[in-house]
Amino acid sequence: MASSQRDVINFSALERELQGAIESEQKYKRENEAKLRAVNQKVSYDQFRDLVLSCHLRPLEKKDKDGAPRKQPWNPVAPT
């Protein structure tokens, strides 16, 4: 029995779609948790918005601060 082009599964496209759906779901959960935390803190709208927009950021760890070489100067525009 001959298979047509419709019957062929494009696994790479399917995997990309799955990864996109997973990332979208993770973003939704992360933002929703940030919204709930902000509401419990009784913050202003601007603070609420900032908390939600920055929910993807993680705090620095000690190893990130101490003894690590700088990858970028503090002010790359200023003359040396």
PDB file of C-alpha atoms in Angstrom:
ATOM      1  CA  MET A   1       0.000   0.000   0.000  1.00  0.00           C
ATOM      2  CA  ALA A   2       1.483   3.351  -1.059  1.00  0.00           C
ATOM      3  CA  SER A   3       1.641   6.116   1.520  1.00  0.00           C
ATOM      4  CA  SER A   4       0.876   9.651   0.493  1.00  0.00           C
ATOM      5  CA  GLN A   5       2.605  12.834   1.646  1.00  0.00           C
ATOM      6  CA  ARG A   6      -0.221  13.443   4.137  1.00  0.00           C
ATOM      7  CA  ASP A   7       0.563  10.226   5.965  1.00  0.00           C
ATOM      8  CA  VAL A   8       4.223  11.115   6.566  1.00  0.00           C
ATOM      9  CA  ILE A   9       4.925  12.597   9.990  1.00  0.00           C
ATOM     10  CA  ASN A  10       7.430  15.446  10.144  1.00  0.00           C
ATOM     11  CA  PHE A  11       9.042  14.695  13.508  1.00  0.00           C
ATOM     12  CA  SER A  12      11.289  17.760  13.570  1.00  0.00           C
ATOM     13  CA  ALA A  13       8.311  20.093  13.083  1.00  0.00           C
ATOM     14  CA  LEU A  14       6.369  18.150  15.691  1.00  0.00           C
ATOM     15  CA  GLU A  15       9.251  18.449  18.168  1.00  0.00           C
ATOM     16  CA  ARG A  16       9.564  22.214  17.534  1.00  0.00           C
ATOM     17  CA  GLU A  17       5.846  22.610  18.132  1.00  0.00           C
ATOM     18  CA  LEU A  18       6.080  20.602  21.358  1.00  0.00           C
ATOM     19  CA  GLN A  19       9.054  22.657  22.619  1.00  0.00           C
ATOM     20  CA  GLY A  20       7.152  25.865  21.854  1.00  0.00           C
ATOM     21  CA  ALA A  21       4.122  24.616  23.749  1.00  0.00           C
ATOM     22  CA  ILE A  22       6.254  23.598  26.742  1.00  0.00           C
ATOM     23  CA  GLU A  23       8.009  26.991  26.851  1.00  0.00           C
ATOM     24  CA  SER A  24       4.676  28.775  26.557  1.00  0.00           C
ATOM     25  CA  GLU A  25       3.221  26.760  29.431  1.00  0.00           C
ATOM     26  CA  GLN A  26       6.292  27.415  31.618  1.00  0.00           C
ATOM     27  CA  LYS A  27       6.050  31.156  30.902  1.00  0.00           C
ATOM     28  CA  TYR A  28       2.347  31.160  31.774  1.00  0.00           C
ATOM     29  CA  LYS A  29       2.939  29.372  35.082  1.00  0.00           C
ATOM     30  CA  ARG A  30       5.894  31.614  35.983  1.00  0.00           C
ATOM     31  CA  GLU A  31       3.920  34.798  35.251  1.00  0.00           C
ATOM     32  CA  ASN A  32       0.829  33.547  37.057  1.00  0.00           C
ATOM     33  CA  GLU A  33       2.844  32.728  40.183  1.00  0.00           C
ATOM     34  CA  ALA A  34       4.416  36.198  40.047  1.00  0.00           C
ATOM     35  CA  LYS A  35       0.960  37.766  39.752  1.00  0.00           C
ATOM     36  CA  LEU A  36      -0.312  35.866  42.769  1.00  0.00           C
ATOM     37  CA  ARG A  37       2.755  36.862  44.829  1.00  0.00           C
ATOM     38  CA  ALA A  38       2.340  40.513  43.788  1.00  0.00           C
ATOM     39  CA  VAL A  39      -1.344  40.536  44.742  1.00  0.00           C
ATOM     40  CA  ASN A  40      -0.512  39.091  48.172  1.00  0.00           C
ATOM     41  CA  GLN A  41       2.108  41.819  48.674  1.00  0.00           C
ATOM     42  CA  LYS A  42      -0.516  44.517  47.928  1.00  0.00           C
ATOM     43  CA  VAL A  43       1.768  46.525  45.641  1.00  0.00           C
ATOM     44  CA  SER A  44       0.891  49.376  43.290  1.00  0.00           C
ATOM     45  CA  TYR A  45       0.147  48.676  39.636  1.00  0.00           C
ATOM     46  CA  ASP A  46       3.600  49.796  38.491  1.00  0.00           C
ATOM     47  CA  GLN A  47       5.273  47.511  41.032  1.00  0.00           C
ATOM     48  CA  PHE A  48       2.902  44.690  40.040  1.00  0.00           C
ATOM     49  CA  ARG A  49       3.805  45.145  36.388  1.00  0.00           C
ATOM     50  CA  ASP A  50       7.534  45.229  37.154  1.00  0.00           C
ATOM     51  CA  LEU A  51       7.287  42.052  39.237  1.00  0.00           C
ATOM     52  CA  VAL A  52       5.495  40.204  36.452  1.00  0.00           C
ATOM     53  CA  LEU A  53       7.871  41.445  33.743  1.00  0.00           C
ATOM     54  CA  SER A  54      10.914  40.420  35.761  1.00  0.00           C
ATOM     55  CA  CYS A  55       9.644  37.008  36.881  1.00  0.00           C
ATOM     56  CA  HIS A  56      12.067  35.219  34.521  1.00  0.00           C
ATOM     57  CA  LEU A  57      15.103  36.647  36.354  1.00  0.00           C
ATOM     58  CA  ARG A  58      16.915  34.631  39.010  1.00  0.00           C
ATOM     59  CA  PRO A  59      19.013  36.016  41.873  1.00  0.00           C
ATOM     60  CA  LEU A  60      22.774  35.870  41.615  1.00  0.00           C
ATOM     61  CA  GLU A  61      24.548  33.115  43.484  1.00  0.00           C
ATOM     62  CA  LYS A  62      27.693  33.677  45.519  1.00  0.00           C
ATOM     63  CA  LYS A  63      29.834  32.010  42.844  1.00  0.00           C
ATOM     64  CA  ASP A  64      28.478  34.497  40.306  1.00  0.00           C
ATOM     65  CA  LYS A  65      29.714  37.490  42.317  1.00  0.00           C
ATOM     66  CA  ASP A  66      32.974  36.575  44.030  1.00  0.00           C
ATOM     67  CA  GLY A  67      36.169  36.053  42.061  1.00  0.00           C
ATOM     68  CA  ALA A  68      34.517  35.633  38.690  1.00  0.00           C
ATOM     69  CA  PRO A  69      36.175  37.582  35.870  1.00  0.00           C
ATOM     70  CA  ARG A  70      34.050  40.313  34.374  1.00  0.00           C
ATOM     71  CA  LYS A  71      32.764  39.549  30.920  1.00  0.00           C
ATOM     72  CA  GLN A  72      31.831  43.145  30.176  1.00  0.00           C
ATOM     73  CA  PRO A  73      33.180  46.473  31.442  1.00  0.00           C
ATOM     74  CA  TRP A  74      30.902  48.531  33.637  1.00  0.00           C
ATOM     75  CA  ASN A  75      30.526  51.282  31.055  1.00  0.00           C
ATOM     76  CA  PRO A  76      31.549  50.144  27.576  1.00  0.00           C
ATOM     77  CA  VAL A  77      30.768  53.593  26.085  1.00  0.00           C
ATOM     78  CA  ALA A  78      33.113  55.568  28.339  1.00  0.00           C
ATOM     79  CA  PRO A  79      36.637  56.183  27.034  1.00  0.00           C
ATOM     80  CA  THR A  80      39.354  54.133  28.715  1.00  0.00           C
TER      81      THR A  80
END
